[in-house]
Short mmCIF file of C-alpha atoms in Angstrom, two decimals:
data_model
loop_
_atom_site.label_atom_id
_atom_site.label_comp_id
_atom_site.label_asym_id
_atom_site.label_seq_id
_atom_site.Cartn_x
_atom_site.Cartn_y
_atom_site.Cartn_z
CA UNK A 1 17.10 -22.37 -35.53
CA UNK A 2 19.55 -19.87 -33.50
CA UNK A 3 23.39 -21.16 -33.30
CA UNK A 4 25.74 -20.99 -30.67
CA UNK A 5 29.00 -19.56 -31.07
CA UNK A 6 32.44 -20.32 -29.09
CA UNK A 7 35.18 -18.43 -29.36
CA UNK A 8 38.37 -19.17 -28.54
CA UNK A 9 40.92 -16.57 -27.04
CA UNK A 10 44.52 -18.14 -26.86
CA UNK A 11 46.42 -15.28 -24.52
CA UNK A 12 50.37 -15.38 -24.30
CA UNK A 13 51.34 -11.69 -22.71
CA UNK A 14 49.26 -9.79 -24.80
CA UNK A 15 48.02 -7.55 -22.35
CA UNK A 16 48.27 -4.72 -24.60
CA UNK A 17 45.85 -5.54 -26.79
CA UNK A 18 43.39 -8.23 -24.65
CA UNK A 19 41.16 -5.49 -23.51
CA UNK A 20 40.65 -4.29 -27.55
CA UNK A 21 40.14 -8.23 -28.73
CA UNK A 22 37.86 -8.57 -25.83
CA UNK A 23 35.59 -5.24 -26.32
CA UNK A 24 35.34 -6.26 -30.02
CA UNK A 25 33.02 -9.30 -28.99
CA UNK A 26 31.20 -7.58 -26.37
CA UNK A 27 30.24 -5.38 -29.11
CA UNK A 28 28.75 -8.03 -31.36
CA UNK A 29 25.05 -7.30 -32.08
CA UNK A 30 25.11 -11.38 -32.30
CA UNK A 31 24.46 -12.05 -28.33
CA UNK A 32 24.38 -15.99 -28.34
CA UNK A 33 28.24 -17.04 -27.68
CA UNK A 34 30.64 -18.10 -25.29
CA UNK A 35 34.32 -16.54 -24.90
CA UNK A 36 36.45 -19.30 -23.99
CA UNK A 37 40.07 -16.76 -22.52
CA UNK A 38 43.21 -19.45 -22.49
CA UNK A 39 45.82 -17.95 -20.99
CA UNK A 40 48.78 -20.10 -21.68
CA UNK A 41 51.12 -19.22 -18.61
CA UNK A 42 51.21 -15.56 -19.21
CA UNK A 43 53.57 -13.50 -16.70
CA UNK A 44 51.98 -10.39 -17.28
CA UNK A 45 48.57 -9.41 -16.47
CA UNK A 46 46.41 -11.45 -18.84
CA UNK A 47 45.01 -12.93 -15.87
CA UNK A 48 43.92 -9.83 -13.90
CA UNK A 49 42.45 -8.41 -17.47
CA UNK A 50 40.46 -11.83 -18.13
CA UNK A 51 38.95 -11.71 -14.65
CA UNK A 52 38.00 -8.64 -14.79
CA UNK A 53 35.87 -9.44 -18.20
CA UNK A 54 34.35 -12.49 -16.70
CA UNK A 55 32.73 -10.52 -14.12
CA UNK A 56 31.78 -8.24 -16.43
CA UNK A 57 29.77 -10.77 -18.52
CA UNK A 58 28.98 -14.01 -17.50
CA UNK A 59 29.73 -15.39 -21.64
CA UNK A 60 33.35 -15.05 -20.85
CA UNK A 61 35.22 -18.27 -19.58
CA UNK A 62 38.47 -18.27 -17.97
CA UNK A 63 40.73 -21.36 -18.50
CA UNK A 64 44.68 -21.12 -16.83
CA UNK A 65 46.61 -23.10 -17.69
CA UNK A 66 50.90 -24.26 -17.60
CA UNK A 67 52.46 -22.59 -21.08
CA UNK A 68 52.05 -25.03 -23.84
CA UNK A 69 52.24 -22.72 -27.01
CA UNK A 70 49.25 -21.47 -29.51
CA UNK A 71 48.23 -24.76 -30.57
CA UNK A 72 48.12 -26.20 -26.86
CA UNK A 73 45.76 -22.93 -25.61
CA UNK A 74 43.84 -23.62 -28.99
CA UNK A 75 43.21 -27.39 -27.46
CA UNK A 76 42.21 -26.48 -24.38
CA UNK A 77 39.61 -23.79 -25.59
CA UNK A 78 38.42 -26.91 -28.27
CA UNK A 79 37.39 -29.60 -24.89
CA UNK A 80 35.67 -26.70 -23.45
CA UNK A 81 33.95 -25.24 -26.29
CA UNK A 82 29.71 -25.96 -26.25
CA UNK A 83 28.61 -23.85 -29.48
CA UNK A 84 27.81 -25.12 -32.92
CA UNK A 85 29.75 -22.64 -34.55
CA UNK A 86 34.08 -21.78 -33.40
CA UNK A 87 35.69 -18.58 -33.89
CA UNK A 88 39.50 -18.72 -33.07
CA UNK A 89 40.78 -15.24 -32.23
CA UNK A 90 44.23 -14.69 -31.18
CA UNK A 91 44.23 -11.90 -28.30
CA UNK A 92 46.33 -9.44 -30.23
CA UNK A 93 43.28 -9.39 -32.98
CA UNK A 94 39.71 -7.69 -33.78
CA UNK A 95 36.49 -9.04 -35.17
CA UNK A 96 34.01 -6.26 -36.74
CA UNK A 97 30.82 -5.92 -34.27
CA UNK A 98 28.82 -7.77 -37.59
CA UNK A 99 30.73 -10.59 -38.03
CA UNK A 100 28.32 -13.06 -36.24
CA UNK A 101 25.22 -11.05 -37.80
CA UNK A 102 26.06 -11.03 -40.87
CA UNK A 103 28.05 -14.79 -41.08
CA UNK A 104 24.84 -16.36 -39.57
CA UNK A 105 21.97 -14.12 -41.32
CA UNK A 106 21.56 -16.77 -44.16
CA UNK A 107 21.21 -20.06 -42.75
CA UNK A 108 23.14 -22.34 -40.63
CA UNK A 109 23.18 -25.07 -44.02
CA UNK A 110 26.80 -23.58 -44.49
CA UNK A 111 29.21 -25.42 -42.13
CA UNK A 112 32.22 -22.87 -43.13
CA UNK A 113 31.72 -19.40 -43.01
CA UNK A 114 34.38 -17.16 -44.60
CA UNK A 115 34.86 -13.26 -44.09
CA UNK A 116 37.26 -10.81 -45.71
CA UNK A 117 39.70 -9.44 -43.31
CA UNK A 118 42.07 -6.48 -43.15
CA UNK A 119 45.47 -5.70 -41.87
CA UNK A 120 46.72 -2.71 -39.70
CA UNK A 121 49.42 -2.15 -37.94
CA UNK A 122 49.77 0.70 -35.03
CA UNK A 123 46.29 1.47 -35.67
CA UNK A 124 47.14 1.84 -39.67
CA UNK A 125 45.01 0.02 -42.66
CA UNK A 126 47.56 -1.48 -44.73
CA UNK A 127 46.93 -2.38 -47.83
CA UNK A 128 47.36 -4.08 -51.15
CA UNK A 129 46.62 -7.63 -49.38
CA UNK A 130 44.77 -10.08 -51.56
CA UNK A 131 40.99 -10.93 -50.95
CA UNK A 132 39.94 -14.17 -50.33
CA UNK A 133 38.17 -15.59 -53.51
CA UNK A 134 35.35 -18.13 -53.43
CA UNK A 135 37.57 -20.79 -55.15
CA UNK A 136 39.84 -20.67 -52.47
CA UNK A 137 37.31 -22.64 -50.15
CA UNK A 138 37.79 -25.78 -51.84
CA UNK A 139 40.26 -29.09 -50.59
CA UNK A 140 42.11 -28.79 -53.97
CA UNK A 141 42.95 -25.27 -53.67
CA UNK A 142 43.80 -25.16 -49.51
CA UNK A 143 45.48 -27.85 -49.98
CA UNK A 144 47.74 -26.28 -52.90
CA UNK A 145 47.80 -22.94 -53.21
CA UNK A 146 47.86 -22.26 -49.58
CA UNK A 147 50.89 -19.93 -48.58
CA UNK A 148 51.70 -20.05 -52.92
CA UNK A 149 48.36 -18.07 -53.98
CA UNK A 150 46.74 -17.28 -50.73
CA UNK A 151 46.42 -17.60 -47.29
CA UNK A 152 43.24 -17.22 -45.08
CA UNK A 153 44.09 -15.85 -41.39
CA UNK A 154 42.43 -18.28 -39.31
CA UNK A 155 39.57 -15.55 -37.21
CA UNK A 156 37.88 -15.33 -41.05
CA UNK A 157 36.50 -18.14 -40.41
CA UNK A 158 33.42 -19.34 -38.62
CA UNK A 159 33.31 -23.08 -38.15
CA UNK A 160 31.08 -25.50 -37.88
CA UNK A 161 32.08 -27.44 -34.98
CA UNK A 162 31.02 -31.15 -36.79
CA UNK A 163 34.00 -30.34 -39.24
CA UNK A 164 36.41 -30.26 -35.78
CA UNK A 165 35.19 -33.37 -34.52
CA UNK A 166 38.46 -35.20 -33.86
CA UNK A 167 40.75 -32.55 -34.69
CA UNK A 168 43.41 -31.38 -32.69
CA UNK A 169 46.31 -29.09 -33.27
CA UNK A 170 49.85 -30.74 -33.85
CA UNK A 171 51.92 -29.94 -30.64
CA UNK A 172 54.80 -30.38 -32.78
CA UNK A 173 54.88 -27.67 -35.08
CA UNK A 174 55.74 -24.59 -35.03
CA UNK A 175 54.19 -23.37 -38.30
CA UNK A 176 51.90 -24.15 -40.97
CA UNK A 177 49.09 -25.52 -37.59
CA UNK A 178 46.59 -23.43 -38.93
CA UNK A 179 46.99 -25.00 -43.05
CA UNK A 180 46.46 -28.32 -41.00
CA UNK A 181 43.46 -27.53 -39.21
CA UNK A 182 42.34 -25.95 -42.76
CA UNK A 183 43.02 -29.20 -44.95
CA UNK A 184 41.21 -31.12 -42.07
CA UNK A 185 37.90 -28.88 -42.02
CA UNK A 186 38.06 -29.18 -45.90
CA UNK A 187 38.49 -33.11 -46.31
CA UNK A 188 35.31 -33.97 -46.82
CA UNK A 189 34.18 -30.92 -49.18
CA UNK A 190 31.79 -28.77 -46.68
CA UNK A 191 29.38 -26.48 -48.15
CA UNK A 192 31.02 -23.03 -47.68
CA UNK A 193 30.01 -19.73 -47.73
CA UNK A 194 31.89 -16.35 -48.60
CA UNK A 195 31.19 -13.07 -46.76
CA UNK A 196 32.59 -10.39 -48.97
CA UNK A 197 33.18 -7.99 -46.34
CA UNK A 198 36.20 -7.31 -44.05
CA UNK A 199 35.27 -8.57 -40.67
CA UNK A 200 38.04 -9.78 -39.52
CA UNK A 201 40.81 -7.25 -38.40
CA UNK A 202 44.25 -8.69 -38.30
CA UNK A 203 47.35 -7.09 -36.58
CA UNK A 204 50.74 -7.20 -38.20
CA UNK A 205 53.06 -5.36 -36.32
CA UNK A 206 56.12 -7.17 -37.35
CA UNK A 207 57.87 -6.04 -40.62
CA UNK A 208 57.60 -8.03 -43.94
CA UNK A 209 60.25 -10.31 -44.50
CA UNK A 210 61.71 -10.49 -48.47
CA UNK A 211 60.51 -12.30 -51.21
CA UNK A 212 63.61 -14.43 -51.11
CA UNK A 213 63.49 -15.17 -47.28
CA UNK A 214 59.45 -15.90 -47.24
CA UNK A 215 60.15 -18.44 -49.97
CA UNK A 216 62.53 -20.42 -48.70
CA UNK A 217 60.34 -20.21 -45.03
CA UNK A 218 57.62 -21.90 -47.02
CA UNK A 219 59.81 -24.53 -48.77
CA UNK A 220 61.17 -25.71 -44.78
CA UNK A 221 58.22 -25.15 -43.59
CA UNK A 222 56.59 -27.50 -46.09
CA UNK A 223 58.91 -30.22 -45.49
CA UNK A 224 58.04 -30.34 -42.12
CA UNK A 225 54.37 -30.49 -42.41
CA UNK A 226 54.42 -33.34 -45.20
CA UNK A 227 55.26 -36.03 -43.05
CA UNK A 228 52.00 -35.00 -40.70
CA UNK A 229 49.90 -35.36 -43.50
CA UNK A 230 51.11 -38.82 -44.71
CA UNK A 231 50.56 -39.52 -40.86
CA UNK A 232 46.80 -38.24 -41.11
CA UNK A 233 45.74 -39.12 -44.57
CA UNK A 234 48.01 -41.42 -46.16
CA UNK A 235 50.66 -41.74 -48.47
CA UNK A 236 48.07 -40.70 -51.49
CA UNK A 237 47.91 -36.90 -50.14
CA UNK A 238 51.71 -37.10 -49.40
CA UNK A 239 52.53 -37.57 -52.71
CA UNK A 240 50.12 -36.51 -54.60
CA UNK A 241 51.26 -32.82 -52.65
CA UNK A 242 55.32 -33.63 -52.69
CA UNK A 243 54.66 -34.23 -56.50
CA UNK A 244 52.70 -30.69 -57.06
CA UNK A 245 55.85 -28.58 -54.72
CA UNK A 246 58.52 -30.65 -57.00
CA UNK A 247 56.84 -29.01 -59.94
CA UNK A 248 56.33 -25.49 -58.29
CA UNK A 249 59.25 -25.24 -56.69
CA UNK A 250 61.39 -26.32 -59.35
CA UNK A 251 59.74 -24.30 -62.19
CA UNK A 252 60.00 -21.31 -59.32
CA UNK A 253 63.28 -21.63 -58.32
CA UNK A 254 64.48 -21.95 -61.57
CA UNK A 255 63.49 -18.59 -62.62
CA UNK A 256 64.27 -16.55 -59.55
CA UNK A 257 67.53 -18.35 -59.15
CA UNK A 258 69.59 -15.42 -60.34
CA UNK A 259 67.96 -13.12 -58.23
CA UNK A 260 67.90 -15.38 -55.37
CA UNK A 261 71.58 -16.10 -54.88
CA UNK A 262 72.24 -12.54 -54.77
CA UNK A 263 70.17 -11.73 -52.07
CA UNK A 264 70.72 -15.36 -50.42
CA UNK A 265 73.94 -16.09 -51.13
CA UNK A 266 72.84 -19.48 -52.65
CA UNK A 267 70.53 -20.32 -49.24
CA UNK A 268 67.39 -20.50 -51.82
CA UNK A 269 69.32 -23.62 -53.66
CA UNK A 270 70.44 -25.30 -50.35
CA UNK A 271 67.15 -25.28 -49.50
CA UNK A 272 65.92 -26.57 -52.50
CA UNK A 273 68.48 -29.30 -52.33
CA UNK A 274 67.17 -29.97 -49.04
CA UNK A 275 63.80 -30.49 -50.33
CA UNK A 276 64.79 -32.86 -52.99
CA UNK A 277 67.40 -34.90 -50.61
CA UNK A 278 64.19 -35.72 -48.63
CA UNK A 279 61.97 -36.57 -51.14
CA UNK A 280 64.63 -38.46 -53.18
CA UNK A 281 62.53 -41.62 -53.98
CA UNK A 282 59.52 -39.09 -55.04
CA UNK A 283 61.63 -37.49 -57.26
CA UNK A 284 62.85 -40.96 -59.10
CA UNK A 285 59.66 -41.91 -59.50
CA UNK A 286 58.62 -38.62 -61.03
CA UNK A 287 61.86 -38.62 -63.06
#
């Protein structure tokens, strides 16, 4: 039985690079999918670009729509998406011309499909980035070592669409969406499938921020997250998560404190502090 894919194109004045994203699925030797183009209030000329690709090929859909963010555009491409499979792509990114081949060749009994990925910038390979491991695709380990151990750009993945059934992204955050659309898909323990190729093609073209600065970005950006979850799945998650970053964080901290405050300035403890002052009660009944 032949599956259906939708992909999801959130655009946001990336005219640069839409015509690249866009060529990348034309060139799939996979033919049966949809490309769902969201452009989220763009000012350039996203809209004259995604025109011109949906008369190219009738598999491209245009959606316009008032500016709403990533997660918004993301939505949007969701209600209108009729495959069994989703592929989220941002516009500024590549898929290899095998990714739906090769993702699909086994069987369709695998309701998470999981590629290796690469990341350039200015047309570069860089790397030294981690692989994704097989024992990453598990609730336990998204759910704790994301953004600690690992972290899976979201266009590795194929997904079934069953495991988005009532998901939507959070309009209210700013970061961490994608680790809650992960822990979602993963909730229920989905038979998943590694494809130990790079067929994903990610572009970085900021600079990397320091160690010191990415940690405490992941410490904030936790605490803002944590309350979602306890909204979604309970107080059992919340803790059981607050009580795992309590231990990470404070064993961490502890022994890059030195280090940290003379880069920071002491931010890495304020944040810290932060973290604790919010999870106070946590941390009595831990202590």
């Amino acid at each position: 039985m032949s599956s259906k894919v939708s992909i999801i194109v959130p655009c946001y004045n990336q005219e640069n690079y839409l015509d690249e994203c866009l060529q990348s699925l034309l060139n799939q030797s996979f033919t049966d999918w949809e490309c769902i183009i969201v452009n989220d209030g763009s000012t350039d000329h996203t809209a004259d670009i995604a025109e011109k690709w949906v008369k190219k090929d009738r598999r491209f859909i245009y959606i316009d729509k008032e500016n709403g963010g990533i997660s918004s555009a993301r939505n949007a491409g969701l209600e209108k998406a009729s495959g069994d499979y989703i592929q989220f792509l941002d516009s500024d990114d590549t898929l290899d011309s095998e990714k739906f081949s090769k993702s699909l060749s086994e069987s369709t009994e695998y309701e998470l499909i999981v590629s290796q990925f690469t990341i350039y910038r200015n047309g570069q390979h860089l790397p030294g980035y981690n692989k994704i491991k097989k024992d990453y695709l598990t609730f336990d380990s998204i759910v704790f070592g994301w953004n600690l151990k690992f972290t899976i750009p979201i266009h590795c993945a194929l997904i079934s669409k069953r495991l988005l059934e009532g998901f939507r992204f959070d309009l209210t955050l700013q970061h961490n969406e994608d680790w809650l659309m992960w822990i979602y898909i993963m909730k229920d323990h989905p038979k998943a499938m590694l494809v130990d190729e790079p067929l994903a093609h990610y572009r970085k073209e900021n600079n990397t921020q320091s160690l010191s600065s990415d940690y405490n970005n992941i410490l904030l950006r936790r605490v803002q997250i944590l309350p979602v979850l306890k909204k979604l799945y309970g107080e059992e998650l919340h803790d059981k998560l607050s009580y795992h970053m309590i231990n990470v964080y404070t064993t961490q901290l502890i022994q890059l404190k030195s280090e940290f405050n003379k880069i920071t300035g002491g931010k890495v403890i304020s944040c810290y502090l932060a973290f604790k002052k919010y999870y106070y009660k946590l941390f009595q009944k831990k202590n």
